Structure formats: structure tokens, C-alpha cells
Short mmCIF file of C-alpha atoms and ligand atoms in Angstrom, two decimals:
data_model
loop_
_atom_site.label_atom_id
_atom_site.label_comp_id
_atom_site.label_asym_id
_atom_site.label_seq_id
_atom_site.Cartn_x
_atom_site.Cartn_y
_atom_site.Cartn_z
CA MET A 105 10.99 7.90 19.78
CA THR A 106 13.63 6.15 17.56
CA VAL A 107 13.04 2.69 18.88
CA LEU A 108 10.45 2.70 21.59
CA ALA A 109 11.67 2.16 25.06
CA ARG A 110 9.21 0.08 26.93
CA SER A 111 8.63 -1.04 30.51
CA THR A 112 6.46 -4.02 29.61
CA GLU A 113 6.34 -7.38 31.15
CA ALA A 114 8.52 -9.72 29.07
CA GLY A 115 6.37 -12.75 28.19
CA ASP A 116 3.21 -10.74 27.57
CA ALA A 117 1.75 -11.28 24.15
CA LEU A 118 3.02 -8.67 21.73
CA ALA A 119 -0.39 -7.13 20.89
CA ASP A 120 -1.28 -6.75 24.56
CA ARG A 121 2.14 -5.19 25.26
CA ILE A 122 1.62 -2.64 22.54
CA ILE A 123 -1.96 -1.89 23.61
CA THR A 124 -1.10 -1.53 27.30
CA CYS A 125 2.09 0.45 26.69
CA PRO A 126 2.03 2.17 23.28
CA LEU A 127 3.91 5.27 24.31
CA PRO A 128 7.67 5.86 23.75
CA GLY A 129 9.64 5.85 26.96
CA GLY A 130 9.32 9.11 28.91
CA TRP A 131 6.54 10.49 26.72
CA ARG A 132 4.65 13.28 28.60
CA GLY A 133 3.04 14.96 25.55
CA PRO A 134 -0.52 14.74 24.20
CA THR A 135 -2.07 11.50 23.04
CA PHE A 136 -4.91 10.49 20.66
CA PRO A 137 -7.23 7.49 20.79
CA VAL A 138 -7.09 4.42 18.56
CA LEU A 139 -10.50 2.76 18.06
CA ASN A 140 -11.56 -0.72 16.94
CA PRO A 141 -13.76 -0.09 13.80
CA ALA A 142 -15.59 -3.46 14.28
CA THR A 143 -16.93 -2.49 17.71
CA GLY A 144 -16.21 1.23 18.16
CA ALA A 145 -14.29 0.25 21.29
CA HIS A 146 -11.40 2.39 22.48
CA LEU A 147 -8.23 0.36 22.21
CA THR A 148 -5.56 2.62 23.58
CA ASP A 149 -3.99 6.10 23.30
CA VAL A 150 -0.96 6.86 21.22
CA ALA A 151 1.56 9.74 21.27
CA ASP A 152 0.33 12.74 19.29
CA MET A 153 3.74 13.99 18.17
CA GLY A 154 4.37 17.39 16.64
CA PRO A 155 6.91 19.13 14.47
CA ASP A 156 9.58 18.98 17.16
CA GLU A 157 9.41 15.22 17.26
CA ALA A 158 9.46 15.02 13.46
CA LYS A 159 12.53 17.19 13.29
CA ALA A 160 14.22 15.14 16.07
CA ALA A 161 13.45 11.95 14.02
CA VAL A 162 15.03 13.44 10.91
CA LYS A 163 18.07 14.52 12.91
CA ALA A 164 18.46 10.99 14.31
CA ALA A 165 18.09 9.55 10.84
CA SER A 166 20.69 11.96 9.46
CA GLN A 167 23.11 11.13 12.17
CA ALA A 168 22.68 7.39 11.71
CA LEU A 169 23.01 7.59 7.90
CA ALA A 170 26.76 7.49 7.41
CA SER A 171 27.33 4.48 9.60
CA TRP A 172 24.30 2.54 8.23
CA ALA A 173 25.26 3.27 4.65
CA GLY A 174 28.86 2.43 5.47
CA ARG A 175 28.02 -1.14 6.55
CA THR A 176 28.49 -3.89 4.05
CA ALA A 177 25.36 -5.01 2.23
CA LYS A 178 25.74 -8.38 3.95
CA GLU A 179 25.65 -6.72 7.39
CA ARG A 180 22.52 -4.72 6.51
CA ALA A 181 20.95 -7.92 5.02
CA ALA A 182 21.63 -9.77 8.29
CA ILE A 183 19.79 -7.15 10.36
CA LEU A 184 16.91 -7.12 7.92
CA MET A 185 16.61 -10.92 8.13
CA ALA A 186 16.69 -10.80 11.89
CA TRP A 187 13.79 -8.32 11.71
CA HIS A 188 12.01 -10.57 9.17
CA ASP A 189 12.37 -13.61 11.43
CA ARG A 190 11.02 -11.76 14.49
CA ILE A 191 8.07 -10.54 12.49
CA LEU A 192 7.25 -14.11 11.37
CA GLN A 193 7.71 -15.41 14.88
CA ASN A 194 5.17 -12.88 16.01
CA LYS A 195 2.89 -13.22 12.98
CA ASP A 196 -0.23 -14.14 14.85
CA GLU A 197 0.16 -11.38 17.36
CA LEU A 198 0.82 -8.79 14.64
CA ALA A 199 -2.26 -10.06 12.79
CA ARG A 200 -4.38 -9.73 15.95
CA LEU A 201 -3.24 -6.18 16.51
CA LEU A 202 -3.88 -5.35 12.87
CA THR A 203 -7.42 -6.71 13.00
CA LEU A 204 -8.08 -4.91 16.27
CA GLU A 205 -7.10 -1.50 14.84
CA MET A 206 -8.17 -1.90 11.25
CA GLY A 207 -10.92 -4.55 11.21
CA LYS A 208 -9.97 -6.88 8.42
CA PRO A 209 -10.61 -10.59 9.02
CA LEU A 210 -7.82 -12.27 11.03
CA ALA A 211 -6.77 -14.59 8.17
CA GLU A 212 -6.38 -11.57 5.85
CA ALA A 213 -4.37 -9.77 8.54
CA ALA A 214 -2.05 -12.73 8.88
CA GLY A 215 -1.74 -12.85 5.10
CA GLU A 216 -0.82 -9.14 5.12
CA VAL A 217 1.89 -9.63 7.71
CA ALA A 218 3.43 -12.52 5.79
CA HIS A 219 3.23 -10.61 2.52
CA GLY A 220 4.92 -7.60 4.05
CA ALA A 221 7.66 -9.75 5.52
CA SER A 222 8.32 -11.25 2.14
CA TYR A 223 9.52 -7.81 0.98
CA ILE A 224 12.05 -7.73 3.82
CA ALA A 225 13.47 -11.04 2.85
CA TRP A 226 13.49 -10.13 -0.83
CA PHE A 227 15.34 -6.81 -0.29
CA ALA A 228 17.72 -8.32 2.19
CA GLU A 229 18.92 -10.34 -0.80
CA GLU A 230 18.66 -7.40 -3.23
CA ALA A 231 20.98 -5.36 -0.93
CA LYS A 232 23.79 -7.57 -2.09
CA ARG A 233 23.06 -6.88 -5.77
CA LEU A 234 23.18 -3.07 -5.87
CA TYR A 235 25.66 -3.33 -8.71
CA GLY A 236 27.21 -0.46 -10.65
CA ASP A 237 28.64 -0.40 -14.12
CA VAL A 238 32.13 -0.24 -15.59
CA ILE A 239 31.49 1.63 -18.79
CA PRO A 240 33.56 1.15 -21.94
CA THR A 241 35.57 4.33 -22.08
CA ASN A 242 35.41 7.02 -24.76
CA ASP A 243 39.04 8.05 -24.18
CA PRO A 244 42.08 5.77 -23.61
CA ASN A 245 43.18 8.07 -20.78
CA ARG A 246 39.88 7.88 -18.91
CA ARG A 247 38.03 5.18 -16.95
CA MET A 248 34.25 5.51 -16.54
CA LEU A 249 32.12 4.00 -13.76
CA ALA A 250 28.57 4.36 -12.53
CA ILE A 251 28.01 3.47 -8.84
CA ARG A 252 24.74 3.19 -7.02
CA GLN A 253 24.54 4.83 -3.60
CA PRO A 254 21.80 5.36 -0.99
CA ILE A 255 19.75 8.47 -1.67
CA GLY A 256 19.92 9.51 2.06
CA VAL A 257 17.20 10.00 4.67
CA VAL A 258 13.75 8.76 3.47
CA ALA A 259 10.38 9.85 4.73
CA ALA A 260 7.67 7.09 4.43
CA ILE A 261 4.05 8.09 4.80
CA THR A 262 1.63 5.16 4.87
CA PRO A 263 -2.12 4.44 4.74
CA TRP A 264 -4.47 2.65 7.11
CA ASN A 265 -5.68 -0.06 4.74
CA PHE A 266 -2.49 -2.06 4.88
CA PRO A 267 -0.94 -0.70 8.12
CA SER A 268 1.68 -3.41 8.27
CA ALA A 269 2.64 -4.40 4.68
CA MET A 270 2.88 -0.81 3.37
CA ILE A 271 5.51 -0.02 6.02
CA MET A 272 7.56 -3.13 5.25
CA ARG A 273 7.27 -2.60 1.45
CA LYS A 274 8.86 0.85 1.77
CA VAL A 275 11.27 0.38 4.62
CA ALA A 276 12.88 -2.87 3.36
CA PRO A 277 14.27 -1.51 0.10
CA ALA A 278 15.26 1.74 1.73
CA LEU A 279 17.27 0.06 4.45
CA ALA A 280 18.66 -2.45 2.01
CA ALA A 281 20.01 0.38 -0.17
CA GLY A 282 21.63 1.99 2.91
CA CYS A 283 19.08 4.73 3.54
CA THR A 284 17.67 5.59 6.97
CA VAL A 285 13.88 6.11 7.37
CA VAL A 286 11.39 8.16 9.27
CA ILE A 287 7.88 6.59 9.15
CA LYS A 288 4.60 8.49 9.64
CA PRO A 289 1.81 5.92 9.82
CA ALA A 290 -1.89 6.69 9.30
CA GLU A 291 -3.64 8.07 12.38
CA ASP A 292 -6.27 5.30 12.36
CA THR A 293 -3.70 2.52 12.54
CA PRO A 294 -0.55 3.43 14.38
CA LEU A 295 -0.32 0.20 16.51
CA SER A 296 1.01 -2.10 13.77
CA ALA A 297 3.73 0.47 13.10
CA ILE A 298 4.64 0.65 16.75
CA ALA A 299 4.88 -3.11 16.93
CA LEU A 300 7.07 -3.34 13.78
CA LEU A 301 9.46 -0.83 15.24
CA GLN A 302 9.56 -2.65 18.52
CA LEU A 303 10.54 -5.84 16.70
CA ALA A 304 13.14 -3.94 14.62
CA GLY A 305 14.75 -2.74 17.86
CA GLU A 306 14.73 -6.26 19.22
CA ALA A 307 16.32 -7.46 15.98
CA GLY A 308 19.27 -5.16 16.46
CA MET A 309 18.40 -2.25 14.24
CA PRO A 310 20.74 0.54 15.23
CA GLU A 311 19.54 3.68 16.92
CA GLY A 312 18.19 6.35 14.47
CA VAL A 313 18.07 4.02 11.43
CA LEU A 314 14.30 3.61 11.72
CA SER A 315 12.07 6.11 13.50
CA LEU A 316 8.37 6.53 13.97
CA VAL A 317 6.33 9.71 14.27
CA THR A 318 2.70 9.03 15.27
CA CYS A 319 0.28 11.87 15.18
CA ARG A 320 -3.43 12.68 14.92
CA LYS A 321 -3.11 15.48 12.38
CA PRO A 322 -0.77 14.51 9.59
CA ALA A 323 -0.41 17.77 7.60
CA GLU A 324 2.03 19.62 9.89
CA ILE A 325 4.27 16.56 10.35
CA ALA A 326 4.25 15.91 6.62
CA ARG A 327 5.17 19.54 6.05
CA VAL A 328 8.29 19.07 8.27
CA LEU A 329 9.28 16.00 6.34
CA THR A 330 8.64 17.44 2.86
CA ASP A 331 10.40 20.80 3.67
CA HIS A 332 13.41 19.35 5.46
CA ARG A 333 16.59 19.60 3.39
CA ASP A 334 18.09 16.45 4.94
CA VAL A 335 15.12 14.33 3.76
CA ARG A 336 16.12 13.36 0.22
CA LYS A 337 13.18 11.04 -0.68
CA LEU A 338 9.50 10.88 0.04
CA SER A 339 7.78 7.53 -0.38
CA PHE A 340 4.02 7.96 -0.03
CA THR A 341 1.14 5.50 -0.24
CA GLY A 342 -2.28 6.98 0.01
CA SER A 343 -4.93 8.97 -1.89
CA THR A 344 -4.14 10.70 -5.13
CA ALA A 345 -5.29 14.04 -3.67
CA VAL A 346 -2.82 13.91 -0.81
CA GLY A 347 -0.12 12.46 -3.13
CA LYS A 348 -0.45 15.54 -5.40
CA LEU A 349 -0.22 17.87 -2.37
CA LEU A 350 2.91 16.19 -1.07
CA MET A 351 4.52 16.12 -4.48
CA ARG A 352 4.07 19.91 -4.74
CA GLN A 353 5.48 20.28 -1.25
CA CYS A 354 8.55 18.26 -2.23
CA ALA A 355 9.23 20.54 -5.23
CA ASP A 356 10.98 23.24 -3.19
CA THR A 357 13.78 20.89 -2.12
CA VAL A 358 13.62 18.82 -5.40
CA LYS A 359 13.12 15.55 -3.46
CA LYS A 360 12.79 12.28 -5.30
CA VAL A 361 9.27 10.96 -4.80
CA SER A 362 7.59 7.57 -5.04
CA LEU A 363 3.83 7.78 -5.03
CA GLU A 364 1.54 4.76 -4.73
CA LEU A 365 -1.87 6.33 -5.06
CA GLY A 366 -5.50 5.51 -5.67
CA GLY A 367 -6.97 3.27 -8.32
CA ASN A 368 -10.20 2.71 -10.27
CA ALA A 369 -9.71 -0.83 -11.49
CA PRO A 370 -11.76 -2.21 -14.34
CA PHE A 371 -12.75 -5.84 -14.05
CA ILE A 372 -13.50 -7.00 -17.65
CA VAL A 373 -15.29 -10.32 -18.26
CA PHE A 374 -15.54 -11.57 -21.91
CA ALA A 375 -18.14 -14.00 -23.08
CA ASP A 376 -15.44 -16.64 -23.66
CA ALA A 377 -14.19 -16.46 -20.00
CA ASP A 378 -14.54 -19.25 -17.48
CA LEU A 379 -17.32 -17.59 -15.45
CA ASP A 380 -16.61 -19.49 -12.30
CA THR A 381 -12.97 -18.31 -12.34
CA ALA A 382 -14.16 -14.81 -13.01
CA VAL A 383 -16.70 -14.92 -10.13
CA ASN A 384 -14.16 -16.38 -7.72
CA SER A 385 -11.66 -13.65 -8.70
CA ALA A 386 -14.37 -10.98 -8.35
CA MET A 387 -14.94 -12.00 -4.75
CA LEU A 388 -11.30 -11.54 -4.06
CA ALA A 389 -10.78 -8.39 -6.11
CA LYS A 390 -13.83 -6.71 -4.69
CA PHE A 391 -14.42 -7.98 -1.13
CA ARG A 392 -10.97 -8.47 0.27
CA ASN A 393 -10.48 -5.84 2.97
CA ALA A 394 -14.18 -4.91 2.36
CA GLY A 395 -13.15 -3.33 -0.93
CA GLN A 396 -10.71 -1.00 0.82
CA THR A 397 -7.65 -1.69 -1.32
CA CYS A 398 -6.07 0.46 -3.95
CA ILE A 399 -6.34 -2.47 -6.39
CA SER A 400 -9.95 -3.29 -5.58
CA ALA A 401 -12.11 -3.91 -8.63
CA ASN A 402 -14.06 -0.72 -9.05
CA ARG A 403 -15.93 -1.02 -12.38
CA PHE A 404 -17.23 -4.39 -13.55
CA LEU A 405 -17.48 -4.46 -17.39
CA VAL A 406 -19.18 -7.60 -18.60
CA GLU A 407 -19.86 -8.66 -22.16
CA ALA A 408 -23.63 -8.32 -22.57
CA SER A 409 -24.31 -11.89 -23.53
CA VAL A 410 -22.95 -13.24 -20.18
CA LEU A 411 -23.94 -10.39 -17.95
CA PRO A 412 -27.11 -12.20 -16.64
CA ALA A 413 -25.20 -15.44 -15.83
CA PHE A 414 -22.24 -13.52 -14.23
CA THR A 415 -24.62 -11.49 -12.14
CA GLU A 416 -26.58 -14.46 -10.94
CA LYS A 417 -23.38 -16.34 -9.89
CA LEU A 418 -21.94 -13.25 -8.19
CA LEU A 419 -25.11 -12.53 -6.22
CA ALA A 420 -25.17 -16.15 -4.96
CA ARG A 421 -21.61 -15.82 -3.71
CA ILE A 422 -22.26 -12.44 -2.13
CA ALA A 423 -25.18 -13.90 -0.17
CA GLY A 424 -22.60 -16.12 1.58
CA LEU A 425 -20.50 -13.20 2.90
CA LYS A 426 -20.54 -12.83 6.66
CA ALA A 427 -19.98 -9.37 8.04
CA GLY A 428 -18.54 -9.14 11.54
CA ASP A 429 -15.66 -8.66 13.88
CA GLY A 430 -12.49 -9.90 12.12
CA LEU A 431 -11.48 -11.79 15.30
CA GLU A 432 -14.58 -13.96 15.11
CA ALA A 433 -14.32 -17.26 13.22
CA GLY A 434 -16.20 -17.27 9.91
CA THR A 435 -16.10 -13.47 9.38
CA SER A 436 -15.40 -12.74 5.68
CA LEU A 437 -16.30 -9.05 5.59
CA GLY A 438 -14.84 -6.56 8.03
CA PRO A 439 -15.86 -3.04 8.79
CA ILE A 440 -15.27 0.19 6.91
CA ILE A 441 -12.41 2.02 8.63
CA ASN A 442 -14.44 4.95 10.01
CA GLU A 443 -17.66 6.95 9.76
CA ALA A 444 -16.27 9.24 7.05
CA GLY A 445 -15.41 6.26 4.86
CA LEU A 446 -18.86 4.78 5.44
CA ALA A 447 -20.59 8.10 4.64
CA LYS A 448 -18.61 8.39 1.35
CA ILE A 449 -19.69 4.89 0.20
CA ASP A 450 -23.32 5.57 1.14
CA ARG A 451 -23.29 8.87 -0.80
CA LEU A 452 -21.82 7.29 -3.91
CA VAL A 453 -24.41 4.47 -3.87
CA THR A 454 -27.39 6.85 -3.25
CA THR A 455 -26.22 9.21 -6.00
CA ALA A 456 -25.69 6.36 -8.45
CA MET A 457 -29.33 5.26 -7.94
CA GLU A 458 -30.50 8.90 -8.40
CA GLN A 459 -28.49 8.90 -11.60
CA GLY A 460 -30.23 5.80 -12.92
CA ALA A 461 -28.36 2.76 -11.52
CA THR A 462 -30.50 -0.28 -10.36
CA LEU A 463 -29.91 -1.65 -6.86
CA LEU A 464 -29.74 -5.53 -6.89
CA THR A 465 -28.65 -6.08 -3.32
CA GLY A 466 -27.36 -4.17 -0.32
CA GLY A 467 -27.23 -0.35 -0.39
CA TYR A 468 -27.36 0.24 3.38
CA ARG A 469 -25.32 0.50 6.52
CA ILE A 470 -25.49 -2.67 8.60
CA GLU A 471 -27.10 -1.95 11.92
CA ARG A 472 -24.66 -3.28 14.50
CA PRO A 473 -21.82 -1.75 16.48
CA GLY A 474 -18.91 -0.52 14.43
CA THR A 475 -18.93 0.86 10.87
CA PHE A 476 -20.20 -1.83 8.45
CA TYR A 477 -21.64 -1.52 4.95
CA ALA A 478 -23.68 -4.27 3.34
CA PRO A 479 -22.22 -5.93 0.24
CA THR A 480 -23.91 -4.07 -2.61
CA VAL A 481 -24.48 -4.64 -6.36
CA LEU A 482 -25.59 -1.95 -8.65
CA ALA A 483 -26.57 -2.67 -12.26
CA ASP A 484 -27.10 -0.36 -15.31
CA VAL A 485 -24.13 1.74 -14.26
CA THR A 486 -22.77 4.16 -16.87
CA PRO A 487 -19.40 5.90 -17.20
CA ALA A 488 -21.00 9.27 -16.59
CA MET A 489 -22.09 8.36 -13.02
CA ASP A 490 -20.03 9.67 -10.15
CA ILE A 491 -19.55 6.08 -8.87
CA SER A 492 -17.73 5.17 -12.11
CA LYS A 493 -15.24 8.05 -11.65
CA ALA A 494 -14.53 7.72 -7.93
CA GLU A 495 -12.52 5.18 -5.99
CA ILE A 496 -15.37 3.57 -4.07
CA PHE A 497 -13.26 2.01 -1.34
CA GLY A 498 -16.09 -0.21 -0.11
CA PRO A 499 -17.94 -3.48 -0.83
CA VAL A 500 -19.83 -2.21 -3.83
CA VAL A 501 -19.96 -3.87 -7.27
CA THR A 502 -20.99 -1.68 -10.23
CA LEU A 503 -22.08 -3.60 -13.40
CA SER A 504 -22.04 -2.30 -16.94
CA ALA A 505 -22.46 -4.16 -20.27
CA PHE A 506 -20.17 -3.97 -23.35
CA GLU A 507 -20.48 -5.47 -26.83
CA THR A 508 -16.94 -5.50 -28.35
CA GLU A 509 -13.32 -5.73 -27.23
CA ALA A 510 -12.60 -2.21 -28.56
CA GLU A 511 -15.53 -0.88 -26.42
CA ALA A 512 -14.26 -2.74 -23.36
CA ILE A 513 -10.82 -1.22 -23.72
CA ARG A 514 -12.19 2.28 -24.27
CA LEU A 515 -14.40 2.02 -21.16
CA ALA A 516 -11.63 0.50 -19.08
CA ASN A 517 -9.15 3.28 -19.98
CA ASP A 518 -11.71 6.06 -19.44
CA THR A 519 -10.26 7.18 -16.09
CA ASP A 520 -7.48 9.37 -14.74
CA TYR A 521 -6.34 6.46 -12.60
CA GLY A 522 -4.05 3.66 -13.84
CA LEU A 523 -3.16 1.21 -11.06
CA ALA A 524 -4.61 -2.35 -11.57
CA ALA A 525 -6.85 -3.91 -14.10
CA TYR A 526 -8.40 -7.36 -14.32
CA ALA A 527 -9.57 -9.23 -17.46
CA PHE A 528 -11.03 -12.67 -18.04
CA THR A 529 -10.86 -14.39 -21.44
CA ARG A 530 -9.84 -17.81 -22.82
CA GLU A 531 -8.98 -16.46 -26.27
CA MET A 532 -5.18 -16.76 -26.73
CA GLY A 533 -4.74 -13.67 -28.91
CA ARG A 534 -6.72 -11.48 -26.57
CA LEU A 535 -4.76 -12.76 -23.52
CA TRP A 536 -1.70 -11.20 -25.08
CA ARG A 537 -3.00 -8.04 -26.74
CA LEU A 538 -5.36 -6.90 -23.98
CA PRO A 539 -2.74 -6.17 -21.30
CA GLU A 540 -0.79 -4.12 -23.85
CA ALA A 541 -3.88 -2.02 -24.60
CA LEU A 542 -4.86 -1.36 -20.95
CA GLU A 543 -3.40 1.77 -19.45
CA PHE A 544 -2.63 0.46 -16.02
CA GLY A 545 0.60 -0.37 -14.15
CA MET A 546 -0.63 -3.90 -13.31
CA VAL A 547 -2.85 -6.21 -15.32
CA ALA A 548 -4.19 -9.50 -13.86
CA MET A 549 -5.40 -11.89 -16.57
CA ASN A 550 -7.72 -14.65 -15.36
CA GLU A 551 -6.88 -14.01 -11.69
CA GLY A 552 -8.19 -11.71 -9.01
CA THR A 553 -5.11 -10.31 -7.43
CA VAL A 554 -1.74 -8.72 -8.20
CA GLY A 555 1.04 -8.14 -5.72
CA SER A 556 4.13 -10.18 -4.92
CA GLU A 557 7.54 -9.17 -3.61
CA ALA A 558 8.92 -10.49 -6.98
CA ALA A 559 6.66 -8.37 -9.09
CA PRO A 560 6.80 -4.55 -9.73
CA PHE A 561 3.87 -2.88 -8.00
CA GLY A 562 2.79 0.60 -9.05
CA GLY A 563 0.59 2.75 -11.20
CA VAL A 564 0.55 4.95 -14.25
CA LYS A 565 -1.40 8.24 -14.91
CA GLU A 566 -2.64 9.69 -11.60
CA SER A 567 -2.18 6.39 -9.75
CA GLY A 568 1.47 7.15 -9.06
CA ILE A 569 5.19 7.26 -9.79
CA GLY A 570 7.66 4.52 -9.17
CA ARG A 571 7.53 0.78 -8.36
CA GLU A 572 7.74 -1.18 -5.15
CA GLY A 573 9.03 -4.78 -4.97
CA SER A 574 10.84 -6.74 -7.66
CA ARG A 575 14.38 -6.18 -8.81
CA VAL A 576 13.59 -2.55 -9.64
CA GLY A 577 12.20 -1.66 -6.23
CA ILE A 578 15.59 -0.81 -4.66
CA ASP A 579 16.33 1.68 -7.45
CA GLU A 580 13.76 4.05 -5.86
CA TYR A 581 16.20 4.48 -2.94
CA ALA A 582 19.46 4.69 -4.84
CA GLU A 583 21.18 7.39 -6.77
CA ILE A 584 23.44 6.63 -9.75
CA LYS A 585 26.73 8.41 -9.49
CA TYR A 586 29.04 8.70 -12.47
CA VAL A 587 32.74 8.54 -11.68
CA GLY A 588 35.20 9.54 -14.39
CA MET A 589 38.94 9.02 -13.88
CA GLY A 590 41.32 10.87 -16.10
CA GLY A 591 45.02 10.50 -16.73
CA ILE A 592 44.99 6.72 -16.45
CA GLY A 593 46.72 5.80 -19.67
CA ALA A 594 46.26 2.71 -21.76
CA ALA A 595 47.15 -0.69 -20.20
CA ARG A 596 49.14 -1.68 -23.26
P1 NAD B 68 -4.83 9.32 2.74
O1 NAD B 68 -4.21 9.96 1.51
O2 NAD B 68 -5.92 10.05 3.43
O3 NAD B 68 -3.75 9.09 3.86
C1 NAD B 68 -2.50 8.42 3.60
C2 NAD B 68 -1.49 8.98 4.45
O4 NAD B 68 -1.34 10.38 4.24
C3 NAD B 68 -1.81 8.83 5.95
O5 NAD B 68 -0.68 8.54 6.68
C4 NAD B 68 -2.34 10.14 6.38
O6 NAD B 68 -2.12 10.45 7.75
C5 NAD B 68 -1.51 11.11 5.46
N1 NAD B 68 -2.21 12.34 5.16
C6 NAD B 68 -3.53 12.57 5.01
N2 NAD B 68 -3.79 13.87 4.76
C7 NAD B 68 -2.55 14.47 4.71
C8 NAD B 68 -2.11 15.83 4.47
N3 NAD B 68 -3.02 16.77 4.21
N4 NAD B 68 -0.84 16.09 4.42
C9 NAD B 68 0.05 15.08 4.68
N5 NAD B 68 -0.27 13.78 4.94
C10 NAD B 68 -1.63 13.48 4.96
O7 NAD B 68 -5.19 7.90 2.24
P2 NAD B 68 -5.83 6.71 3.15
O8 NAD B 68 -7.29 7.01 3.28
O9 NAD B 68 -5.11 6.49 4.40
O10 NAD B 68 -5.57 5.48 2.31
C11 NAD B 68 -6.38 5.12 1.22
C12 NAD B 68 -5.81 5.57 -0.06
O11 NAD B 68 -4.53 4.93 -0.28
C13 NAD B 68 -6.65 5.07 -1.26
O12 NAD B 68 -6.72 6.05 -2.22
C14 NAD B 68 -5.85 3.92 -1.72
O13 NAD B 68 -6.12 3.56 -3.13
C15 NAD B 68 -4.47 4.32 -1.46
N6 NAD B 68 -3.51 3.21 -1.50
C16 NAD B 68 -2.70 3.04 -2.56
C17 NAD B 68 -1.82 1.94 -2.54
C18 NAD B 68 -0.89 1.75 -3.72
O14 NAD B 68 0.02 0.93 -3.58
N7 NAD B 68 -1.10 2.42 -4.83
C19 NAD B 68 -1.79 1.01 -1.50
C20 NAD B 68 -2.71 1.21 -0.45
C21 NAD B 68 -3.54 2.33 -0.48
#
């Protein structure tokens, strides 16, 4: 299970190799199906691992730790870069696999693979900069140091909406710091994870440094990982509800946790904004991945005087979206991941209408194979409605009007979430003061996306703990150790 042993024909395209042979060498245990959400087609069957496999993966990671941590940063960086290069060489195949199991349009999938790989290159460099401090001493006989060391074995639990990038964003800083990692991918999307591990093995990743545990039912595997004394860190991306559960489970062994959780992003448009920029950005912030991203715009707050114009422009753009199989040219809106996700969106929209929202377009499941929801716009949405409080995770725009900057800020901050926020204005003072007033970990001003390997990604409030990417991302996987040396004496 550590790095998958395969008896595949060399030369076959990577996606086909993974689909025809997804099982670790010698696997005789149960399996579970992976489906294509765009067609409902059965893609393949993947190993349904249990607690024994999870424990074995932790053991392998524990055994590999000392030698991996003992390598120089330059050696670890070289292996990370070999992995990065193999990923980019196989970008198209990884994207195809990702679209097959998750549904997002192929161009978005290719963008995700490249985005994820950028974290590997970034942290390969950061590995060499895990500096410590020499601290001015408080006693002439003492020398004082602070060194940064790998935290140990890391468990990484990842979601289905970015099956490739979320793995790379966690694994890269962990390996760079000298940690070893056990990954548990989402049950809907294990194939991208299998492919990434396959490429890691081919890139020379030593045995045990990176392991994968695929399973249909995550709770018991997560329990092994959170309870295990050898696992010193949990890095989780997923829903706030599961994040809270796992944080509680980690309390008994006082594990360090990083939690990248759900969001409820406001998208604020002031009357002085460039409306075309706002609408272009809205299309990205709302309809990328069919609205299934943690940073998706969830609540559109538009200054009353420009609400009619903004709505008209947005509806015109939405009419041009083309729902379909992500592998087909021209598709701009992929499916919802599964029936449960579709039912949740439909319930939120129906309830919003019962609570007084006005349906401007959409509001139905698209009748075709797979799990598709029509791009939807609801007007007259109020903060009291369920849809304003929930993370919609679908292609649904909710429109509300505001009159003043203070009201916009109050409405935007009226949520327990705090991941991303978007705001559009051309007023210079507001451009500076608004991000300071918004209670979110990331604020995009006059653009429709956040997220770069060079920028800190993460949330405040119930959207999470910790940051991924940027120069601080590696700190999540390092401990600071103080070293005091007595009896040294003064140099002169
Ligand atoms: P999820 O919480 O259902 O699942 C995430 C992971 O947790 C999966 O691997 C799943 O198998 C596992 N899991 C589910 N139930 C579990 C349980 N009881 N015990 C242990 N593990 C369990 O979330 P999802 O539906 O896969 O992903 C969507 C969520 O992820 C959204 O809320 C989204 O906002 C969030 N997300 C956050 C970020 C971020 O960076 N903040 C990025 C992507 C997604």
C-alpha cells in the first residue's frame, strides 16, 4: 500500500493504467466502486481498506521518518522536484482522470493539476529555508538557540472537490519539512490520489514516506489516524462539521491540527465598481467547479442602485454556460459530485423560495445522465433564510441589496464562517479599509479568485486553523525546539 505495485503495461496512458489497475499489488480485500458523476458510469473499483491497513501505513511512515528527516533539505527538495516534474509531464492524463472521477471541465482539471504542482515546487525551495534562530543570550555562560524540526508522521485527509491539488498542497510542505505522510483521500475521488502516489514512486520517493489509504467509509480509518500516538499532526480539508469532529478526536493525543474548512463567501459590489469586472469575477467565483469550492461566492451583496444592472449582466452571462461532460469541448459547467449534493442544493433553493426569495432563472435538476443542477439565480434573499447561512456548494447565486458600506460589512460578517470574501470598488480609501473590516482569512479586491502557492490560504472563525502555501505554510509541519547550552563562558 505504500507505493502501489502495479503490473500495468508500460506505455499505456496514465489514466487508463490507473483505471484498469487501481489496486495495490497483491490486494485481495474488499473494493468499492468509483463513478463518473457526468454520466453515472462505473469507472473502476478501488481497495476498501480498513483499520489494519491504516495502522500498517502509520507504521511504515513511522519507520521511514528518521531516515527521511535525516536527509539534507537539498536531497528532499530534489525528490520533490522529480515528483513535480513527473506530475507536469503527465498533466493531461492527470487532468483526464480528475475529470472522469470528479466531473469538472477538463481545462479546470488541468489548471488544478498545475496549481497543485506549484506547491511542490514552492516547498521544495522552502525546504532549504527552514531556518532557526540564534538568540542573544540572557547569561554570559549560556548560548540560546531555536531550531525547527519536522513534527513527525502526518495524517492528511482530503476532499473530493480538489482531489489532486489538496493532496499536493498538504504533502509538499510536510515532506519538505522532513515529515512522512499517510493520505486518506475522499471516497468519491480516490483515483487522482492513486495516480499521484504512483508518480511519487516513479520519482524515487522512498518506501513508507508517502502512503495512501483508500476506503469507502472514512470514519473508522480517521479514528485510527486521530487516535494513533505516532501520528503527530492532522491536516484536514473538508466540511466544518467533520473538521470539528476530527479536532475533538485529536484532543486525546494533543495532536497539532490544520483545518481548512467550509466557507460562506460574501461577494460585495459597490455602486462605484467596474460592473463588467464584477460580473466576470462573479462567473469565476460562483461557477468554477459548478460552485463546489470552499471559496465559492455564496452571498451576493450588491449596492441597491446598481443591483438591476448587475443582475441583467449576470443573467446574460449565465445564459451562455454549457452544462455537460467535462471531457466534451465547450463544457463550462460540470456535474454536482453525487445525488446527496444535488438533493442538498435543491432543498436549499426550494426552501429559499418558500421563505420569500424570487427565482430569476434555473431552480431545477437538469434532465440528462449524471447529477447536474441548472445555473440558478435567486433575488430578494435575506440573511434570515437558510440559504444565506449554509454553504450552498452548487451553481446558485443569491442576490441581496444594501445601501451603505457599514451595512455591507455587517451583512458580510454575519456568518460563523470566515474563509474568503470578494469586494468590488474603485474608491481608493475603501479598497484599503474594507479588507481590514472583513472577518475572513482571504479577501479578493476587484478579482474573482484567491489562491496561489505564494499566498497564505486559510480561514478564520469556523473556517479553519492554519495556513497552506506561502512562506508560513511549512511552519504547520515543524516544531520549534529551544536549545540552551550552559557553562560556555564568555568569548572574551
Ligand atoms: P467532507 O467533510 O464530507 O469530507 C472531507 C474528507 O473527510 C473526506 O476525505 C471524507 O472521506 C472525510 N470524512 C467524511 N466524514 C468523515 C468522518 N465522519 N470521519 C472522518 N473523516 C470523514 O467534505 P467534502 O464534502 O469532501 O468536501 C467539501 C467540503 O470541503 C466543503 O465544506 C468545502 O468548503 C471544504 N473545503 C475546504 C477547503 C479549504 O481549503 N478551506 C478546500 C476544499 C474544500
